[in-house]
XYZ file of C-alpha atoms in Angstrom:
663
model
C 16.024 -57.908 8.317
C 16.488 -60.179 5.317
C 13.849 -62.558 6.670
C 11.341 -59.762 7.084
C 11.961 -58.444 3.579
C 11.653 -61.971 2.175
C 8.317 -62.519 3.968
C 7.051 -59.132 2.735
C 7.978 -59.993 -0.836
C 6.146 -63.301 -0.517
C 3.030 -61.580 0.750
C 3.161 -58.920 -1.958
C 3.323 -61.579 -4.665
C -0.196 -62.592 -3.658
C -1.580 -59.099 -4.460
C -1.685 -56.826 -7.492
C 0.063 -53.480 -7.735
C -3.254 -51.645 -7.396
C -4.540 -53.685 -4.496
C -3.502 -51.289 -1.737
C -5.661 -53.001 0.865
C -3.720 -56.207 0.310
C -0.411 -54.353 0.531
C -1.507 -52.754 3.811
C -2.597 -56.104 5.181
C 0.757 -57.664 4.246
C 2.642 -54.832 5.936
C 0.624 -55.201 9.136
C 1.374 -58.938 9.264
C 5.093 -58.352 8.738
C 5.262 -55.500 11.265
C 4.020 -57.858 13.996
C 7.313 -59.681 13.656
C 9.514 -56.573 13.451
C 7.914 -53.251 14.411
C 11.115 -51.273 13.792
C 11.548 -52.254 10.131
C 11.898 -48.905 8.306
C 11.085 -50.327 4.879
C 7.868 -51.937 6.141
C 6.797 -48.705 7.816
C 7.481 -46.748 4.625
C 5.499 -49.221 2.530
C 2.575 -49.077 4.958
C 2.706 -45.294 4.922
C 2.506 -45.177 1.105
C -0.334 -47.727 1.082
C -2.363 -45.569 3.442
C -1.757 -42.575 1.166
C -3.028 -44.590 -1.797
C -6.173 -45.381 0.185
C -6.698 -41.645 0.989
C -6.274 -42.374 4.695
C -4.049 -39.361 5.294
C -4.592 -39.001 9.035
C -3.701 -42.664 9.571
C -0.665 -42.236 7.348
C 0.610 -39.306 9.398
C 0.022 -41.308 12.571
C 2.238 -44.096 11.219
C 4.832 -41.478 10.331
C 4.860 -40.121 13.878
C 5.238 -43.624 15.289
C 8.150 -44.324 12.947
C 10.255 -41.464 14.293
C 12.736 -39.134 12.675
C 14.333 -41.681 10.360
C 11.014 -42.447 8.658
C 10.193 -38.728 8.348
C 13.547 -38.076 6.714
C 13.127 -40.993 4.319
C 9.562 -40.046 3.286
C 9.788 -36.253 3.147
C 7.968 -35.928 -0.150
C 5.150 -38.264 0.896
C 4.907 -36.454 4.236
C 4.559 -33.077 2.519
C 1.797 -34.477 0.329
C -0.060 -35.944 3.320
C 0.175 -32.661 5.222
C -1.188 -30.847 2.183
C -4.168 -33.206 1.968
C -5.099 -32.759 5.652
C -4.912 -28.954 5.376
C -1.601 -28.281 7.142
C -0.520 -26.106 4.234
C 2.242 -24.060 5.828
C 4.202 -27.088 7.005
C 3.617 -28.882 3.700
C 5.001 -25.900 1.798
C 8.100 -25.674 3.996
C 8.906 -29.402 3.767
C 8.340 -29.537 0.002
C 10.453 -26.420 -0.496
C 13.363 -28.012 1.386
C 13.489 -30.943 -1.051
C 15.860 -30.218 -3.911
C 15.848 -31.733 -7.385
C 12.495 -33.481 -6.987
C 9.802 -32.483 -9.438
C 6.939 -33.941 -7.401
C 7.950 -31.873 -4.388
C 7.842 -28.740 -6.548
C 4.269 -29.575 -7.501
C 3.305 -29.984 -3.843
C 4.987 -26.692 -2.968
C 3.088 -24.919 -5.762
C -0.244 -26.419 -4.719
C 0.317 -25.537 -1.058
C 1.267 -21.981 -2.043
C -1.896 -21.759 -4.132
C -4.137 -22.827 -1.243
C -2.284 -20.431 1.082
C -3.161 -17.695 -1.450
C 0.511 -17.013 -2.120
C -0.262 -16.901 -5.814
C 2.892 -15.011 -6.760
C 5.097 -17.892 -5.497
C 2.854 -20.471 -7.138
C 3.085 -18.647 -10.478
C 6.890 -18.610 -10.307
C 7.043 -22.357 -9.569
C 4.664 -23.263 -12.394
C 6.620 -21.046 -14.777
C 9.849 -22.826 -13.834
C 8.264 -26.260 -14.206
C 6.847 -25.363 -17.604
C 10.279 -24.212 -18.785
C 12.009 -27.424 -17.645
C 12.346 -29.894 -20.524
C 12.276 -32.860 -18.128
C 8.495 -33.047 -18.173
C 6.614 -36.304 -17.654
C 3.707 -37.517 -19.737
C 0.575 -35.288 -19.727
C 2.318 -32.869 -17.377
C 2.260 -30.028 -19.899
C -1.540 -29.939 -19.942
C -1.698 -29.992 -16.125
C 0.810 -27.157 -15.898
C -1.191 -25.075 -18.365
C -4.404 -25.625 -16.362
C -2.785 -24.821 -13.003
C -0.911 -21.857 -14.429
C -4.117 -20.389 -15.829
C -5.868 -20.856 -12.484
C -3.007 -19.050 -10.731
C -3.169 -16.158 -13.209
C -6.903 -15.798 -12.541
C -6.301 -15.646 -8.791
C -3.638 -12.978 -9.299
C -6.231 -10.914 -11.150
C -8.641 -11.222 -8.207
C -5.858 -9.984 -5.908
C -5.247 -6.985 -8.188
C -1.796 -8.374 -9.043
C -2.453 -9.018 -12.696
C 0.943 -7.594 -13.630
C 2.464 -10.806 -12.200
C 0.359 -13.074 -14.407
C 2.120 -14.912 -17.198
C -0.803 -14.568 -19.611
C -3.508 -11.899 -19.329
C -5.293 -12.636 -22.599
C -6.673 -16.025 -23.664
C -4.680 -17.843 -26.299
C -5.845 -20.267 -28.963
C -4.609 -23.326 -27.060
C -6.668 -22.212 -24.064
C -9.819 -22.847 -26.078
C -8.957 -26.482 -26.777
C -9.776 -27.893 -23.301
C -12.683 -27.032 -21.053
C -10.428 -26.647 -17.992
C -8.212 -23.980 -19.602
C -11.223 -22.235 -21.152
C -12.879 -22.118 -17.727
C -9.753 -20.694 -16.062
C -9.364 -18.115 -18.840
C -12.992 -17.115 -18.246
C -12.288 -16.675 -14.524
C -9.378 -14.373 -15.377
C -11.585 -12.258 -17.641
C -14.252 -12.015 -14.929
C -11.648 -10.913 -12.384
C -10.549 -8.113 -14.738
C -14.158 -7.002 -15.168
C -14.402 -8.270 -18.761
C -17.752 -9.949 -18.165
C -18.823 -10.248 -21.804
C -15.627 -12.067 -22.725
C -16.000 -14.239 -19.637
C -19.516 -15.193 -20.725
C -18.246 -16.321 -24.151
C -15.421 -18.366 -22.620
C -17.783 -20.056 -20.158
C -20.044 -21.114 -23.027
C -16.982 -22.494 -24.813
C -15.956 -24.446 -21.704
C -19.478 -25.847 -21.382
C -19.570 -26.995 -25.016
C -16.135 -28.624 -24.767
C -17.144 -30.496 -21.609
C -20.360 -31.784 -23.193
C -18.458 -33.024 -26.246
C -16.053 -35.232 -24.270
C -16.780 -38.904 -24.889
C -14.340 -40.286 -22.309
C -16.335 -38.808 -19.418
C -19.393 -40.523 -18.001
C -22.633 -38.625 -17.531
C -22.016 -38.420 -13.813
C -18.527 -37.020 -14.347
C -19.853 -34.515 -16.868
C -22.474 -33.322 -14.402
C -19.806 -32.831 -11.730
C -17.673 -30.787 -14.137
C -20.558 -28.730 -15.551
C -21.954 -27.586 -12.208
C -19.062 -25.174 -11.364
C -19.295 -23.742 -14.883
C -23.045 -23.145 -14.431
C -22.454 -21.485 -11.059
C -19.957 -19.119 -12.647
C -22.367 -18.428 -15.509
C -25.032 -17.516 -12.981
C -22.728 -14.916 -11.442
C -21.781 -13.384 -14.797
C -25.360 -13.206 -16.105
C -26.510 -11.624 -12.860
C -23.799 -8.955 -13.123
C -24.713 -8.284 -16.753
C -28.393 -7.929 -15.876
C -29.499 -10.844 -18.061
C -32.116 -12.045 -15.611
C -34.051 -14.334 -17.942
C -30.951 -16.258 -19.009
C -29.796 -16.450 -15.396
C -33.135 -17.969 -14.362
C -32.669 -20.688 -16.961
C -29.244 -21.456 -15.512
C -30.772 -21.681 -12.033
C -32.984 -24.527 -13.245
C -29.872 -26.445 -14.333
C -28.166 -26.146 -10.944
C -28.955 -28.722 -8.288
C -27.110 -27.441 -5.252
C -27.300 -30.731 -3.374
C -25.611 -32.574 -6.246
C -22.415 -30.510 -6.001
C -19.814 -32.692 -4.222
C -17.561 -29.890 -2.963
C -19.010 -28.050 0.004
C -17.267 -24.806 -0.974
C -18.710 -24.913 -4.505
C -22.110 -25.777 -3.023
C -21.996 -22.728 -0.755
C -21.041 -20.458 -3.657
C -23.881 -21.862 -5.767
C -26.400 -21.252 -2.992
C -25.047 -17.740 -2.483
C -25.373 -16.878 -6.184
C -28.926 -18.224 -6.333
C -29.973 -16.133 -3.327
C -28.299 -13.039 -4.778
C -30.174 -13.438 -8.048
C -33.537 -13.927 -6.326
C -33.058 -11.197 -3.693
C -35.376 -8.759 -5.457
C -38.311 -11.130 -5.726
C -38.023 -13.577 -2.855
C -38.875 -13.281 0.810
C -35.766 -11.834 2.538
C -36.557 -13.684 5.763
C -36.663 -17.016 3.921
C -33.450 -16.168 2.066
C -31.801 -15.301 5.382
C -32.826 -18.636 6.848
C -31.432 -20.564 3.872
C -28.203 -18.560 4.037
C -27.698 -19.233 7.739
C -28.314 -22.969 7.333
C -25.267 -23.422 5.095
C -22.946 -26.245 6.139
C -19.718 -25.466 7.968
C -16.787 -25.920 5.579
C -14.018 -28.328 6.611
C -10.416 -27.311 6.962
C -9.466 -28.853 3.630
C -12.204 -27.119 1.619
C -12.133 -23.479 2.645
C -13.165 -20.571 0.442
C -10.553 -18.148 -0.838
C -10.292 -14.789 0.875
C -12.115 -12.803 -1.789
C -14.930 -15.383 -1.784
C -15.188 -15.280 2.009
C -15.453 -11.489 1.890
C -18.291 -11.569 -0.660
C -20.207 -14.142 1.359
C -19.799 -12.060 4.517
C -21.035 -8.941 2.732
C -24.069 -10.807 1.384
C -24.860 -12.104 4.851
C -24.793 -8.583 6.297
C -26.998 -7.373 3.451
C -29.554 -10.037 4.289
C -29.384 -8.912 7.925
C -30.287 -5.399 6.786
C -33.173 -6.686 4.693
C -34.502 -8.584 7.696
C -34.275 -5.433 9.881
C -31.416 -6.682 12.073
C -29.764 -3.277 12.015
C -28.352 -3.338 15.549
C -26.680 -6.674 14.935
C -25.104 -5.301 11.737
C -23.857 -2.238 13.615
C -22.286 -4.352 16.354
C -20.577 -6.829 14.024
C -19.205 -4.226 11.610
C -18.096 -1.774 14.297
C -15.627 -4.350 15.636
C -14.067 -4.690 12.180
C -13.907 -0.902 11.682
C -12.241 -0.076 15.001
C -8.826 0.678 13.444
C -8.118 4.460 13.280
C -5.853 4.086 10.230
C -7.396 4.738 6.803
C -7.671 1.813 4.427
C -8.267 1.452 0.694
C -9.276 -2.179 1.065
C -12.474 -2.766 -0.890
C -13.768 -5.187 1.746
C -13.151 -2.791 4.652
C -14.815 0.109 2.856
C -17.765 -2.061 1.847
C -18.270 -2.991 5.494
C -18.153 0.715 6.315
C -20.921 1.400 3.784
C -23.029 -1.395 5.289
C -22.426 0.032 8.764
C -23.584 3.459 7.593
C -26.673 1.936 5.977
C -27.524 0.231 9.255
C -27.221 3.507 11.185
C -29.388 5.290 8.612
C -31.823 2.348 8.533
C -31.374 2.268 4.736
C -32.744 5.810 4.323
C -31.394 8.098 1.591
C -31.238 11.846 1.101
C -31.367 14.294 3.982
C -32.836 11.767 6.394
C -29.896 9.446 5.822
C -27.374 12.269 6.102
C -28.857 13.397 9.408
C -28.102 9.994 10.955
C -24.777 9.322 9.239
C -22.980 12.666 9.659
C -22.459 12.191 13.455
C -20.472 9.025 12.659
C -17.859 11.140 10.886
C -16.808 12.626 14.223
C -16.129 9.144 15.596
C -14.457 7.795 12.428
C -13.030 10.842 10.608
C -10.587 8.769 8.534
C -13.074 6.113 7.417
C -12.905 6.284 3.623
C -15.979 4.132 3.096
C -18.034 6.379 5.375
C -16.780 9.519 3.611
C -17.659 8.103 0.188
C -21.128 7.186 1.447
C -21.721 10.750 2.660
C -20.467 12.113 -0.661
C -22.894 9.896 -2.541
C -25.815 11.043 -0.393
C -24.872 14.686 -0.918
C -24.797 14.124 -4.674
C -28.243 12.531 -4.518
C -29.483 15.741 -2.887
C -27.756 17.784 -5.639
C -25.240 19.316 -3.251
C -21.772 18.796 -4.773
C -20.321 21.680 -2.794
C -20.815 19.958 0.556
C -19.583 16.676 -0.926
C -16.377 18.397 -2.067
C -15.884 19.947 1.389
C -16.174 16.529 3.055
C -13.603 14.944 0.719
C -11.184 17.884 0.959
C -11.380 17.622 4.749
C -10.424 13.935 4.590
C -7.469 14.619 2.276
C -6.307 17.447 4.544
C -6.291 15.097 7.550
C -4.386 12.454 5.576
C -1.764 15.079 4.647
C -0.812 15.587 8.280
C 2.580 14.245 9.484
C 0.872 11.600 11.637
C -0.291 9.867 8.451
C 3.043 10.011 6.607
C 2.962 6.227 6.149
C -0.411 6.379 4.393
C 0.607 8.414 1.363
C -0.583 5.632 -0.938
C -4.044 6.170 0.531
C -3.831 9.948 0.139
C -2.940 9.697 -3.565
C -4.939 6.558 -4.300
C -6.533 6.479 -7.769
C -10.030 6.095 -6.297
C -9.885 9.204 -4.087
C -8.172 11.226 -6.815
C -10.816 10.231 -9.360
C -13.622 11.091 -6.931
C -12.140 14.521 -6.218
C -11.648 15.235 -9.920
C -15.246 14.196 -10.651
C -16.554 16.573 -7.987
C -14.454 19.413 -9.382
C -15.681 18.625 -12.890
C -19.298 18.821 -11.719
C -18.572 22.381 -10.569
C -16.402 23.402 -13.577
C -13.324 23.979 -11.397
C -10.616 23.385 -14.012
C -7.656 24.774 -12.050
C -8.360 22.509 -9.055
C -8.574 19.515 -11.392
C -5.097 20.163 -12.758
C -3.684 20.776 -9.270
C -5.083 17.432 -8.058
C -3.642 15.598 -11.055
C -0.283 17.312 -10.550
C -0.030 16.128 -6.932
C -0.953 12.555 -7.862
C 1.419 12.418 -10.846
C 4.317 13.855 -8.822
C 3.852 11.114 -6.243
C 3.199 8.057 -8.391
C 5.641 8.518 -11.265
C 8.573 7.715 -8.951
C 7.018 4.450 -7.783
C 8.043 1.068 -9.208
C 4.430 -0.021 -9.847
C 2.414 3.131 -10.541
C -1.289 3.085 -11.486
C -1.084 3.452 -15.264
C -4.642 4.712 -15.763
C -4.138 7.517 -13.229
C -0.864 8.632 -14.823
C -2.468 8.650 -18.269
C -5.357 10.845 -17.132
C -3.023 13.165 -15.213
C -0.577 13.585 -18.097
C -3.365 14.290 -20.581
C -4.915 16.929 -18.320
C -1.606 18.628 -17.502
C -0.631 18.756 -21.162
C -3.507 21.152 -21.863
C -2.560 23.473 -18.988
C -1.206 26.971 -19.572
C 1.276 26.564 -16.722
C 4.862 25.806 -17.709
C 5.299 23.754 -14.540
C 2.326 21.565 -15.447
C 3.616 21.123 -19.013
C 6.997 20.024 -17.709
C 5.337 17.537 -15.354
C 3.211 16.232 -18.235
C 6.359 15.604 -20.276
C 8.008 13.713 -17.402
C 4.858 11.662 -16.811
C 4.539 10.718 -20.468
C 8.227 9.814 -20.435
C 7.600 7.462 -17.480
C 4.664 5.859 -19.290
C 6.693 5.459 -22.476
C 9.578 3.859 -20.571
C 7.209 1.476 -18.766
C 5.488 0.363 -21.983
C 7.260 1.416 -25.199
C 4.575 -0.312 -27.284
C 1.808 1.957 -25.928
C 0.729 4.324 -28.702
C -0.968 6.580 -26.152
C 2.272 7.041 -24.210
C 4.295 7.578 -27.384
C 1.890 10.170 -28.818
C 1.713 11.989 -25.505
C 5.473 12.017 -25.141
C 5.901 13.428 -28.648
C 3.234 16.095 -28.039
C 4.702 17.137 -24.686
C 8.258 17.246 -26.041
C 7.240 19.224 -29.134
C 5.293 21.741 -27.024
C 8.415 22.541 -24.992
C 10.843 22.571 -27.908
C 12.255 25.991 -28.673
C 13.346 27.241 -32.079
C 17.030 26.431 -31.438
C 16.365 22.917 -30.119
C 16.062 19.749 -32.197
C 12.564 19.883 -33.722
C 10.873 16.551 -33.150
C 11.824 13.387 -31.197
C 12.491 10.224 -33.143
C 9.500 8.437 -31.576
C 7.235 10.295 -33.990
C 8.212 7.843 -36.723
C 6.355 5.048 -34.923
C 3.042 6.943 -35.015
C 0.470 6.999 -37.785
C 1.088 9.940 -40.165
C -1.271 12.889 -39.832
C -2.222 12.716 -43.499
C -3.495 9.192 -43.017
C -5.455 10.153 -39.907
C -7.327 12.978 -41.653
C -7.737 11.265 -45.010
C -11.443 10.610 -44.410
C -12.195 14.123 -43.057
C -14.230 16.416 -45.348
C -12.843 19.875 -44.619
C -15.380 21.649 -46.840
C -18.299 20.018 -45.041
C -16.866 21.049 -41.685
C -16.509 24.664 -42.822
C -20.041 24.690 -44.181
C -21.442 23.303 -40.933
C -19.953 26.162 -38.923
C -18.856 26.198 -35.301
C -21.134 24.122 -33.062
C -22.470 25.627 -29.854
C -22.260 23.125 -27.093
C -25.000 23.172 -24.454
C -24.088 24.333 -20.984
C -23.245 21.536 -18.526
C -26.198 20.291 -16.536
C -24.191 20.681 -13.349
C -24.198 24.478 -13.723
C -27.909 24.565 -13.081
C -27.501 22.424 -9.995
C -24.573 24.230 -8.391
C -25.444 27.843 -9.230
C -28.153 29.094 -6.911
C -27.910 32.771 -8.005
C -30.101 34.142 -10.768
C -28.899 36.456 -13.500
C -29.476 40.209 -13.160
C -32.070 40.285 -15.929
C -34.052 37.516 -14.292
C -33.973 39.272 -10.930
C -35.314 42.563 -12.341
C -38.405 40.952 -13.839
C -41.322 40.482 -11.429
C -42.320 36.918 -10.952
C -45.626 35.974 -12.524
C -47.954 34.209 -10.170
C -50.338 31.678 -11.538
C -53.849 32.123 -10.109
C -55.936 29.054 -9.785
C -59.349 29.313 -11.393
C -60.999 27.651 -8.420
C -60.019 30.619 -6.184
C -61.539 33.362 -8.407
C -64.972 34.762 -7.491
C -67.906 34.018 -9.749
C -68.373 37.673 -10.803
C -64.651 38.201 -11.447
C -63.979 40.550 -14.394
C -60.296 40.783 -15.429
C -60.983 44.181 -17.082
C -61.937 45.809 -13.793
C -59.417 46.878 -11.161
C -59.996 44.972 -7.915
C -61.036 46.948 -4.827
C -57.845 47.604 -2.793
C -59.893 47.380 0.453
C -61.373 43.995 -0.394
C -59.342 42.327 2.365
C -60.790 44.607 5.110
C -64.012 43.870 6.968
C -67.055 45.598 5.420
C -67.582 47.975 8.360
C -63.949 49.205 8.032
C -64.124 50.071 4.352
C -64.483 53.689 3.113
C -67.547 52.769 1.085
C -69.416 51.395 4.095
C -72.777 53.128 4.855
C -74.610 51.932 7.989
C -78.337 51.457 7.933
C -80.812 53.063 10.376
C -80.634 56.047 12.758
C -78.588 54.283 15.435
C -76.107 53.008 12.898
C -75.529 56.471 11.456
C -75.115 57.918 14.975
C -72.440 55.341 15.813
C -70.670 56.012 12.538
C -70.632 59.739 13.245
C -69.120 59.114 16.688
C -66.419 56.845 15.154
C -65.293 59.411 12.599
C -61.535 59.735 12.879
C -60.289 63.315 13.298
C -63.724 64.658 14.365
C -64.221 67.136 17.216
C -65.638 65.767 20.492
C -68.317 67.401 22.601
C -65.921 69.039 25.038
C -63.742 70.199 22.223
C -66.746 71.863 20.545
C -67.769 73.646 23.753
C -64.215 74.841 24.315
C -64.301 76.544 20.967
C -61.184 74.904 19.604
C -59.229 74.760 22.826
C -56.013 73.563 21.328
C -54.598 70.475 19.791
C -54.453 68.554 23.064
C -58.116 69.154 23.844
C -59.210 67.932 20.484
C -57.142 64.794 20.861
C -58.558 64.125 24.310
C -62.078 64.446 23.004
C -61.404 61.887 20.301
C -60.042 59.411 22.776
C -62.987 59.800 25.134
C -65.533 59.378 22.365
C -63.853 56.236 21.213
C -63.675 54.904 24.768
C -67.334 55.390 25.349
C -68.155 53.367 22.294
C -65.975 50.526 23.409
C -67.495 50.477 26.864
C -71.026 50.722 25.543
C -70.407 47.860 23.186
C -69.174 45.820 26.101
C -72.429 46.047 28.095
C -72.802 49.630 29.320
C -75.982 51.453 30.246
C -79.033 51.349 28.000
C -82.527 49.951 27.738
C -82.504 46.170 28.361
C -85.381 43.765 27.989
C -86.221 41.512 30.900
C -85.829 37.886 29.853
C -88.909 35.741 29.951
C -89.048 33.011 32.568
C -89.399 29.450 31.448
C -91.899 27.165 33.008
C -90.952 25.202 36.080
C -90.357 25.632 39.758
C -88.464 28.637 41.112
């Protein structure tokens, strides 16, 4: 063993510390003499890691056996992380105690596994440890900001360490970029646009980066700018950004795919959808070590299905989405419900209004608990100005979710999205009592939860506070109390709690809670109000809601009593029309049936005399008024003779002349 170590030292003296090829060569020469030398195997393993030959390094580790794996646990975890075996890398790194490098590997593996909550905890612990190495603080700030942004995309922003950008975040382009991503995830697109511009300026101002390195760093920023500008509707600025992006120059395949996706999304309204579909389908397959995150994969899948719809591949969209929507349980996942909307659009062949409803409504019998399908039907009903049917559809869904078989899906039943949709439908129909009942159910459910939706509780408490029901007022007080306990610094929660408590305070009770001292005094709030001007202006009359005209199909009594005025087109009036003269009431009858008709000639007058209604027939005249029945019979016979004669009865007929030719 001593001889082998001595020969290795002699070989290493001939190389520099950064010459990893030479170190590897020296190890291979020494291992020919002693293949079981653990130190040589470890040195070779590290040299392969330095050369980014991670698969070869893991192969050496397997050949070395358990002793080498135990000795190089940290290096093994790092190699597994680099080849994409993230779960095993996280477990091995987590088993290593008191090693800072292993904690970094564990955090990075957790990040790539999308376990952002664990990654945030590890980075927070590392940042609080005073035993930091050189330049580690900046790296921890960058990685921590990236983790916070990912938590926002997962709707777990309450776990983020920082939700608002700080001044030190604007000092480096990496932290400014990550802060921008967090703002975009929260929907704060305008702030994200400003931070992206700041990141771009900081990157361009760096003198230690070469032009090639700057280009590699600026491309992801430009891709993110393209997304933000497209969402904000700034098409002209987005088109300028498109000119800056060279998709083929992006080294990372995942970033290249996102760039191509954003370019196609921006040009979808003007380009050929068939060409866009071809470009989209020709995207390179991503390797195991460079996969997209889940929320990115979902957006790309949705865009691909949208392109399928634009290229009329409706049956393929129906088949692919139906497999993903086969679960009978309701879901509030945005991706699942988006796929449901795409599936409905494929069935309706992208038609709206009544035509779309006619093809989509039968799907509700097959998927009655599909929230995305129900919301699509509601939207189509609202487009046809039929909020009543939309409300019936949503109430039917909530009734099914209230059944005992769905007791585990109460979060879905009282979800903020469904509650807000129901309240909006009730508001469109001026149904105030139903609004308060819906808010009461949601507030009663969520205020006992550890992580309630704050926005829903705020809206519910504010609505219940204005109710005339004592039960609703009590619930409003309890809800405001929950909000105030959750966030004592919230002025909205404090003011609501004071208002609710004061409204329920009797004359014998303590007058006002102490929290009122933290609010702005009333005198200061109304200092700029001109009371005299308000009195002089009078009470304003608000216009009736537009929804009343849409939902009410009954006319008022006064309107019903007035005859409707018909507009007569001038083109349909006769030339000799005189509005001062009363039109002939028999103008719609044939001329020979009118009372004013007078036939011409002797034969015409004779026929008219025979057609006189109520006249006495020949037999009736001879009978000398032989009763009512005889007179009636005579009338019928006279009329019959005329009909028969007109149909070709007896009478003088002219013989037709023969035309020339053979008989």
